[in-house]
Amino acid sequence: MKYVDEFRDGTLARQIATRIAAELQPGRRYHFMEFCGGHTHAISRYGIGELLPPEVRMIHGPGCPVCVLPIGRIDQAIALAMEHHAIVCTYGDTMRVPASNSLSMMKAKARGADIRMVYSAADALKIARAHPDRQVVFFAIGFETTTPPTALVIRQAAAEDLANFSVLSCHVLTPSAITHILQSPEVRQYGTVPLDGFIGPAHVSIIIGSLPYEHFAEEYRKPVVIAGFEPLDVMQAVLMLVRQVNEGRCEVENEFTRAVTREGNLAAQRLVSEVFELRTRFEWRGLGEVPYSALKIRPAFARFDAEQRFGLTYTPVPDHKQCECGAILRGVKRPVDCKLFGTVCTPENPMGSCMVSSEGACAAHYAYGRFKDIPVVAAT
């Protein structure tokens, strides 16, 4: 397929890998974090890790919105359905994230809670129109990519004066999380790894542009290369990062020029700014509370804020003691370092959030990489 196959050319990928190996400085190791789960998926699916020299280590970051969603937020959504008898609408992956008391939204649904999978925020709005006698709550998650559609339905609900529709906002922000990984003492006490640079997210950057990363690169002296999700995009981004490190540069470079601009989508940004404002603090799974890293609904649209409508309070809940999702999200551990991986914890029976979404590090490694970790036994 034109415009896709050309970014999946194996011969070109091997040529870029050869160039990367040739440009590595002797005795030096390179640690790059791909923040976005889409890149994690691409690296596992296309075997990019095997193409790269051993001196280059790719570290999976907290770039999967389902993976960073804390248990306490899932508990809130379940309570809305089970205690307040609301219709709760959410995306499919969120349904399977483990919550408290051995529950998930899917298990709560099996117990009678009216929790429905939707494909878009607009679907939730349709359900609210169709059930004027029921409270309908859209459980909104995601990074900057999925925030504009949520803002749009809130504005539409206001225009229609829908009294039975509200949103439980769990939208989070990418640059804040990257900054927190680098500077927060709380994250460092959990354990961190050395990072030489970042592969910037693709879809998020289409919305926010490359501009927000410039201050980050300058202040924290870490290069950023925004890349698309195809294998050649990722390989080229790694080469660009290696060159920046070798030359002592800390800049924002845009490999994904076919879709990302410096300014981003200004119309989407204006829409989000109209409806949302920054939260002071928000808990991320594996990172703890991250200042100014999430969005809440502005007072002008407060009647569509589920937290205010139902008087919700947030209670943090610790992860499963044996689950290593928190350490995996920070790059401290790999999926195979978790005792539950591939045995107790599988995509069919996830114990942690990293195994739920296809963009999660554990799910990606389970699907594409786990067999390469099995020792080869010589035939006798």
Tab-separated table of C-alpha atoms in Angstrom:
chain	number	residue	atom	x	y	z
A	1	MET	CA	0.000	0.000	0.000
A	2	LYS	CA	1.466	3.318	-1.061
A	3	TYR	CA	2.546	5.621	1.784
A	4	VAL	CA	2.637	2.635	4.182
A	5	ASP	CA	4.810	-0.028	2.583
A	6	GLU	CA	7.502	2.534	1.860
A	7	PHE	CA	7.897	3.026	5.616
A	8	ARG	CA	8.165	-0.744	6.231
A	9	ASP	CA	10.984	-1.590	3.847
A	10	GLY	CA	13.202	-4.190	5.545
A	11	THR	CA	16.214	-3.436	3.354
A	12	LEU	CA	16.103	0.254	4.244
A	13	ALA	CA	15.666	-0.624	7.921
A	14	ARG	CA	18.817	-2.730	7.881
A	15	GLN	CA	20.692	0.060	6.127
A	16	ILE	CA	19.678	2.522	8.834
A	17	ALA	CA	20.712	-0.021	11.480
A	18	THR	CA	24.139	-0.291	9.832
A	19	ARG	CA	24.456	3.503	9.845
A	20	ILE	CA	23.487	3.641	13.542
A	21	ALA	CA	26.129	1.040	14.414
A	22	ALA	CA	28.762	2.917	12.400
A	23	GLU	CA	28.092	6.191	14.213
A	24	LEU	CA	28.192	4.866	17.776
A	25	GLN	CA	31.093	6.168	19.829
A	26	PRO	CA	33.391	3.410	21.137
A	27	GLY	CA	32.706	2.429	24.727
A	28	ARG	CA	29.515	4.470	24.937
A	29	ARG	CA	26.000	3.194	25.645
A	30	TYR	CA	22.821	4.985	24.615
A	31	HIS	CA	19.526	4.908	26.513
A	32	PHE	CA	16.496	6.283	24.689
A	33	MET	CA	12.920	6.275	25.984
A	34	GLU	CA	10.057	5.972	23.544
A	35	PHE	CA	7.311	7.676	25.491
A	36	CYS	CA	4.361	6.587	23.374
A	37	GLY	CA	2.809	3.129	23.527
A	38	GLY	CA	2.403	3.192	19.760
A	39	HIS	CA	6.177	3.251	19.431
A	40	THR	CA	6.512	0.441	21.982
A	41	HIS	CA	4.127	-1.622	19.881
A	42	ALA	CA	6.046	-0.858	16.667
A	43	ILE	CA	9.405	-1.744	18.241
A	44	SER	CA	8.078	-5.141	19.367
A	45	ARG	CA	6.011	-5.912	16.280
A	46	TYR	CA	8.704	-5.151	13.716
A	47	GLY	CA	11.690	-6.488	15.669
A	48	ILE	CA	13.399	-3.112	15.867
A	49	GLY	CA	15.153	-4.086	19.087
A	50	GLU	CA	16.921	-6.908	17.263
A	51	LEU	CA	18.048	-4.585	14.465
A	52	LEU	CA	19.624	-2.075	16.831
A	53	PRO	CA	23.173	-2.541	18.145
A	54	PRO	CA	23.396	-3.844	21.746
A	55	GLU	CA	24.860	-0.494	22.816
A	56	VAL	CA	21.472	1.140	22.087
A	57	ARG	CA	18.766	0.350	24.614
A	58	MET	CA	15.169	1.334	24.042
A	59	ILE	CA	13.276	1.981	27.270
A	60	HIS	CA	9.499	1.772	27.342
A	61	GLY	CA	7.941	4.889	28.881
A	62	PRO	CA	4.539	5.637	30.415
A	63	GLY	CA	2.968	6.527	27.077
A	64	CYS	CA	-0.076	4.260	27.152
A	65	PRO	CA	-3.098	6.120	28.609
A	66	VAL	CA	-4.697	2.897	29.835
A	67	CYS	CA	-1.449	1.822	31.514
A	68	VAL	CA	-0.977	5.022	33.527
A	69	LEU	CA	-4.584	5.120	34.733
A	70	PRO	CA	-4.515	4.553	38.513
A	71	ILE	CA	-6.788	2.057	40.228
A	72	GLY	CA	-8.574	4.810	42.152
A	73	ARG	CA	-9.963	6.330	38.946
A	74	ILE	CA	-11.321	2.970	37.784
A	75	ASP	CA	-12.928	2.584	41.199
A	76	GLN	CA	-14.670	5.935	40.735
A	77	ALA	CA	-16.158	4.853	37.409
A	78	ILE	CA	-17.358	1.546	38.869
A	79	ALA	CA	-18.935	3.369	41.813
A	80	LEU	CA	-20.839	5.643	39.445
A	81	ALA	CA	-22.414	2.602	37.820
A	82	MET	CA	-22.933	0.409	40.897
A	83	GLU	CA	-23.776	2.976	43.587
A	84	HIS	CA	-25.223	5.891	41.616
A	85	HIS	CA	-26.815	3.645	38.946
A	86	ALA	CA	-25.474	5.762	36.110
A	87	ILE	CA	-24.808	4.497	32.605
A	88	VAL	CA	-21.012	4.640	32.340
A	89	CYS	CA	-19.528	4.772	28.845
A	90	THR	CA	-15.871	4.135	28.152
A	91	TYR	CA	-13.361	2.829	25.617
A	92	GLY	CA	-12.883	-0.921	25.267
A	93	ASP	CA	-9.411	-1.286	26.781
A	94	THR	CA	-10.470	0.517	29.943
A	95	MET	CA	-13.087	-2.158	30.607
A	96	ARG	CA	-10.433	-4.742	31.501
A	97	VAL	CA	-8.102	-2.719	33.739
A	98	PRO	CA	-7.965	-4.377	37.191
A	99	ALA	CA	-9.555	-2.333	39.981
A	100	SER	CA	-10.089	-2.824	43.720
A	101	ASN	CA	-11.791	-5.860	45.246
A	102	SER	CA	-10.830	-8.088	42.291
A	103	LEU	CA	-13.124	-6.029	40.084
A	104	SER	CA	-12.790	-4.413	36.688
A	105	MET	CA	-15.371	-2.480	34.754
A	106	MET	CA	-16.097	-5.625	32.749
A	107	LYS	CA	-16.596	-7.701	35.901
A	108	ALA	CA	-18.779	-4.958	37.368
A	109	LYS	CA	-20.863	-5.086	34.203
A	110	ALA	CA	-21.259	-8.837	34.655
A	111	ARG	CA	-22.624	-8.111	38.130
A	112	GLY	CA	-25.303	-5.855	36.710
A	113	ALA	CA	-23.651	-2.444	36.435
A	114	ASP	CA	-24.670	-0.562	33.291
A	115	ILE	CA	-21.217	-0.012	31.798
A	116	ARG	CA	-21.027	0.266	28.021
A	117	MET	CA	-18.129	0.204	25.606
A	118	VAL	CA	-18.138	3.062	23.092
A	119	TYR	CA	-15.887	3.951	20.187
A	120	SER	CA	-16.027	7.706	20.681
A	121	ALA	CA	-17.142	10.437	23.040
A	122	ALA	CA	-19.923	11.220	20.566
A	123	ASP	CA	-21.348	7.710	21.144
A	124	ALA	CA	-21.762	8.524	24.837
A	125	LEU	CA	-23.617	11.700	23.929
A	126	LYS	CA	-26.003	9.694	21.739
A	127	ILE	CA	-26.719	7.341	24.642
A	128	ALA	CA	-27.546	10.328	26.868
A	129	ARG	CA	-29.989	11.643	24.269
A	130	ALA	CA	-31.605	8.207	23.982
A	131	HIS	CA	-32.014	7.791	27.767
A	132	PRO	CA	-33.190	11.161	29.158
A	133	ASP	CA	-34.357	9.408	32.353
A	134	ARG	CA	-30.857	8.099	33.193
A	135	GLN	CA	-27.614	9.801	34.169
A	136	VAL	CA	-24.941	9.036	31.550
A	137	VAL	CA	-21.240	9.495	32.342
A	138	PHE	CA	-18.438	9.350	29.802
A	139	PHE	CA	-15.242	8.047	31.408
A	140	ALA	CA	-12.751	10.120	29.416
A	141	ILE	CA	-9.135	8.994	29.288
A	142	GLY	CA	-6.181	9.659	27.021
A	143	PHE	CA	-3.439	12.104	26.191
A	144	GLU	CA	-3.738	15.284	24.144
A	145	THR	CA	-4.934	13.259	21.131
A	146	THR	CA	-8.292	12.239	22.606
A	147	THR	CA	-8.961	15.425	24.580
A	148	PRO	CA	-10.432	17.561	21.731
A	149	PRO	CA	-13.284	15.097	21.030
A	150	THR	CA	-14.183	15.131	24.725
A	151	ALA	CA	-14.149	18.936	24.750
A	152	LEU	CA	-16.381	18.933	21.686
A	153	VAL	CA	-19.071	16.719	23.262
A	154	ILE	CA	-19.058	18.799	26.463
A	155	ARG	CA	-19.605	21.932	24.410
A	156	GLN	CA	-22.338	20.182	22.440
A	157	ALA	CA	-24.027	18.992	25.632
A	158	ALA	CA	-24.001	22.580	26.866
A	159	ALA	CA	-25.555	23.793	23.612
A	160	GLU	CA	-28.316	21.183	23.953
A	161	ASP	CA	-28.610	21.700	27.719
A	162	LEU	CA	-28.458	17.943	28.345
A	163	ALA	CA	-29.115	17.627	32.055
A	164	ASN	CA	-28.298	13.904	32.208
A	165	PHE	CA	-24.809	13.941	30.638
A	166	SER	CA	-21.464	14.410	32.383
A	167	VAL	CA	-17.796	13.517	31.968
A	168	LEU	CA	-15.347	11.950	34.408
A	169	SER	CA	-12.164	13.515	33.073
A	170	CYS	CA	-8.914	11.553	33.324
A	171	HIS	CA	-7.142	13.285	30.434
A	172	VAL	CA	-3.395	13.622	31.033
A	173	LEU	CA	-0.550	15.629	29.482
A	174	THR	CA	2.617	14.283	27.891
A	175	PRO	CA	5.296	16.981	28.521
A	176	SER	CA	4.487	17.111	32.243
A	177	ALA	CA	5.090	13.396	32.640
A	178	ILE	CA	8.428	13.520	30.795
A	179	THR	CA	9.547	16.385	33.031
A	180	HIS	CA	8.427	14.520	36.145
A	181	ILE	CA	10.421	11.421	35.186
A	182	LEU	CA	13.578	13.514	34.948
A	183	GLN	CA	13.302	15.796	37.943
A	184	SER	CA	11.006	14.350	40.588
A	185	PRO	CA	12.599	13.010	43.794
A	186	GLU	CA	9.497	10.868	44.278
A	187	VAL	CA	10.090	9.096	40.973
A	188	ARG	CA	13.795	8.694	41.678
A	189	GLN	CA	13.083	6.970	44.984
A	190	TYR	CA	10.933	4.438	43.131
A	191	GLY	CA	13.895	3.797	40.845
A	192	THR	CA	14.855	5.291	37.492
A	193	VAL	CA	17.214	4.582	34.617
A	194	PRO	CA	19.667	6.915	32.860
A	195	LEU	CA	18.111	8.553	29.817
A	196	ASP	CA	20.009	10.148	26.951
A	197	GLY	CA	17.019	11.239	24.894
A	198	PHE	CA	13.381	10.736	23.986
A	199	ILE	CA	11.398	9.662	20.946
A	200	GLY	CA	8.494	12.099	21.029
A	201	PRO	CA	4.944	10.832	20.443
A	202	ALA	CA	3.370	11.067	17.007
A	203	HIS	CA	-0.378	11.592	17.421
A	204	VAL	CA	0.020	13.779	20.497
A	205	SER	CA	2.464	16.007	18.637
A	206	ILE	CA	0.019	16.443	15.768
A	207	ILE	CA	-2.194	18.249	18.290
A	208	ILE	CA	0.335	20.126	20.439
A	209	GLY	CA	3.123	20.517	17.860
A	210	SER	CA	6.835	20.334	18.554
A	211	LEU	CA	6.980	23.690	20.348
A	212	PRO	CA	6.174	22.408	23.902
A	213	TYR	CA	9.249	20.160	23.851
A	214	GLU	CA	11.687	22.969	23.096
A	215	HIS	CA	11.760	24.398	26.605
A	216	PHE	CA	11.998	20.864	27.968
A	217	ALA	CA	14.994	19.992	25.776
A	218	GLU	CA	16.755	23.230	26.638
A	219	GLU	CA	16.157	23.092	30.386
A	220	TYR	CA	16.785	19.393	30.970
A	221	ARG	CA	19.431	18.969	28.274
A	222	LYS	CA	17.790	15.941	26.687
A	223	PRO	CA	17.284	15.668	22.922
A	224	VAL	CA	13.832	14.872	21.561
A	225	VAL	CA	13.011	13.478	18.133
A	226	ILE	CA	9.318	13.326	17.217
A	227	ALA	CA	8.689	10.227	15.125
A	228	GLY	CA	5.893	8.459	13.300
A	229	PHE	CA	4.784	4.938	14.188
A	230	GLU	CA	6.152	3.042	11.204
A	231	PRO	CA	9.382	1.037	11.658
A	232	LEU	CA	11.492	3.290	9.420
A	233	ASP	CA	10.228	6.310	11.367
A	234	VAL	CA	11.490	4.781	14.597
A	235	MET	CA	14.816	3.675	13.116
A	236	GLN	CA	15.462	7.127	11.657
A	237	ALA	CA	14.555	8.748	14.987
A	238	VAL	CA	17.105	6.570	16.794
A	239	LEU	CA	19.772	7.588	14.269
A	240	MET	CA	18.911	11.254	14.793
A	241	LEU	CA	19.124	10.838	18.575
A	242	VAL	CA	22.508	9.093	18.325
A	243	ARG	CA	23.815	11.987	16.252
A	244	GLN	CA	22.530	14.562	18.749
A	245	VAL	CA	24.158	12.732	21.663
A	246	ASN	CA	27.455	12.365	19.806
A	247	GLU	CA	27.492	16.039	18.904
A	248	GLY	CA	26.421	17.217	22.368
A	249	ARG	CA	23.229	18.782	21.035
A	250	CYS	CA	19.937	18.881	22.954
A	251	GLU	CA	17.349	19.948	20.414
A	252	VAL	CA	13.850	19.076	19.277
A	253	GLU	CA	13.911	17.509	15.829
A	254	ASN	CA	10.863	16.471	13.846
A	255	GLU	CA	11.202	13.246	11.878
A	256	PHE	CA	7.416	13.109	11.413
A	257	THR	CA	7.244	16.200	9.200
A	258	ARG	CA	4.473	14.697	7.066
A	259	ALA	CA	2.026	15.197	9.944
A	260	VAL	CA	3.567	17.339	12.712
A	261	THR	CA	4.238	21.067	12.624
A	262	ARG	CA	5.899	23.310	15.185
A	263	GLU	CA	2.615	24.981	16.194
A	264	GLY	CA	0.343	21.913	16.034
A	265	ASN	CA	-3.421	21.991	15.538
A	266	LEU	CA	-4.388	25.449	16.775
A	267	ALA	CA	-8.129	24.897	16.404
A	268	ALA	CA	-7.971	21.781	18.599
A	269	GLN	CA	-5.846	23.618	21.155
A	270	ARG	CA	-8.356	26.473	21.364
A	271	LEU	CA	-11.227	24.030	21.846
A	272	VAL	CA	-9.454	22.211	24.681
A	273	SER	CA	-8.528	25.513	26.343
A	274	GLU	CA	-12.149	26.653	26.201
A	275	VAL	CA	-13.468	23.599	28.049
A	276	PHE	CA	-10.573	22.375	30.215
A	277	GLU	CA	-8.031	23.781	32.660
A	278	LEU	CA	-5.025	22.312	34.471
A	279	ARG	CA	-5.393	20.179	37.568
A	280	THR	CA	-2.975	21.027	40.341
A	281	ARG	CA	-2.059	17.363	40.825
A	282	PHE	CA	-3.041	14.006	39.335
A	283	GLU	CA	-1.929	10.487	40.143
A	284	TRP	CA	-0.265	8.420	37.419
A	285	ARG	CA	0.249	4.705	37.851
A	286	GLY	CA	3.954	4.130	38.441
A	287	LEU	CA	4.799	7.825	38.788
A	288	GLY	CA	2.733	8.900	41.779
A	289	GLU	CA	1.206	12.372	41.846
A	290	VAL	CA	2.426	14.518	38.965
A	291	PRO	CA	1.883	18.294	39.266
A	292	TYR	CA	-0.063	20.040	36.488
A	293	SER	CA	-0.191	16.862	34.402
A	294	ALA	CA	-3.919	16.459	33.827
A	295	LEU	CA	-7.033	18.398	32.878
A	296	LYS	CA	-10.278	19.163	34.677
A	297	ILE	CA	-13.438	20.761	33.360
A	298	ARG	CA	-13.635	24.546	33.662
A	299	PRO	CA	-16.210	26.145	36.006
A	300	ALA	CA	-18.186	27.416	33.004
A	301	PHE	CA	-18.982	23.771	32.166
A	302	ALA	CA	-19.097	22.503	35.772
A	303	ARG	CA	-22.594	21.043	35.382
A	304	PHE	CA	-21.046	18.454	33.041
A	305	ASP	CA	-18.278	17.500	35.495
A	306	ALA	CA	-19.118	14.088	36.984
A	307	GLU	CA	-16.810	14.657	39.950
A	308	GLN	CA	-18.886	17.660	40.995
A	309	ARG	CA	-22.272	16.294	39.987
A	310	PHE	CA	-21.862	13.136	42.066
A	311	GLY	CA	-19.637	14.563	44.806
A	312	LEU	CA	-16.782	12.163	44.048
A	313	THR	CA	-13.616	12.104	46.122
A	314	TYR	CA	-10.422	10.414	45.003
A	315	THR	CA	-8.743	7.700	47.070
A	316	PRO	CA	-5.356	6.299	45.926
A	317	VAL	CA	-5.135	2.501	45.771
A	318	PRO	CA	-1.831	0.578	45.687
A	319	ASP	CA	-1.130	-1.832	42.835
A	320	HIS	CA	-0.984	-5.606	43.218
A	321	LYS	CA	2.109	-6.345	45.313
A	322	GLN	CA	3.647	-8.689	42.737
A	323	CYS	CA	2.728	-6.588	39.708
A	324	GLU	CA	5.697	-4.675	38.271
A	325	CYS	CA	3.702	-2.292	36.075
A	326	GLY	CA	4.960	0.757	37.955
A	327	ALA	CA	8.607	-0.171	37.443
A	328	ILE	CA	7.976	-1.137	33.802
A	329	LEU	CA	6.312	2.228	33.108
A	330	ARG	CA	9.466	3.973	34.359
A	331	GLY	CA	11.759	1.702	32.351
A	332	VAL	CA	13.370	0.259	35.474
A	333	LYS	CA	12.216	-3.262	34.650
A	334	ARG	CA	11.251	-5.151	31.525
A	335	PRO	CA	8.071	-7.226	31.196
A	336	VAL	CA	10.018	-10.471	31.602
A	337	ASP	CA	11.329	-9.229	34.954
A	338	CYS	CA	7.830	-9.542	36.393
A	339	LYS	CA	7.069	-12.896	38.044
A	340	LEU	CA	3.470	-12.715	36.833
A	341	PHE	CA	4.286	-12.077	33.169
A	342	GLY	CA	3.041	-14.760	30.791
A	343	THR	CA	1.867	-17.066	33.570
A	344	VAL	CA	-0.686	-15.551	35.928
A	345	CYS	CA	-0.813	-12.342	33.879
A	346	THR	CA	-1.800	-12.669	30.214
A	347	PRO	CA	-3.887	-10.516	27.821
A	348	GLU	CA	-6.857	-12.804	28.557
A	349	ASN	CA	-6.356	-12.440	32.332
A	350	PRO	CA	-4.438	-9.198	32.976
A	351	MET	CA	-3.208	-8.572	36.502
A	352	GLY	CA	-1.779	-5.150	35.650
A	353	SER	CA	-2.586	-2.317	33.274
A	354	CYS	CA	0.504	-2.870	31.077
A	355	MET	CA	-1.016	-6.164	29.896
A	356	VAL	CA	-4.437	-4.703	29.073
A	357	SER	CA	-3.915	-2.349	26.156
A	358	SER	CA	-2.169	-3.503	22.978
A	359	GLU	CA	0.040	-0.436	23.442
A	360	GLY	CA	1.151	-1.581	26.885
A	361	ALA	CA	4.726	-2.841	27.174
A	362	CYS	CA	3.694	-6.217	28.603
A	363	ALA	CA	0.987	-6.836	25.996
A	364	ALA	CA	3.337	-5.864	23.152
A	365	HIS	CA	6.099	-8.121	24.454
A	366	TYR	CA	3.644	-10.973	25.052
A	367	ALA	CA	2.372	-10.729	21.474
A	368	TYR	CA	5.665	-10.265	19.653
A	369	GLY	CA	8.675	-10.821	21.866
A	370	ARG	CA	8.207	-13.390	24.568
A	371	PHE	CA	9.435	-16.389	22.564
A	372	LYS	CA	12.848	-14.859	21.959
A	373	ASP	CA	13.418	-14.898	25.726
A	374	ILE	CA	13.108	-18.689	25.913
A	375	PRO	CA	16.582	-20.279	26.089
A	376	VAL	CA	17.456	-22.401	23.060
A	377	VAL	CA	18.184	-26.014	23.996
A	378	ALA	CA	20.612	-27.736	21.647
A	379	ALA	CA	19.300	-30.852	20.003
A	380	THR	CA	20.914	-34.102	21.133
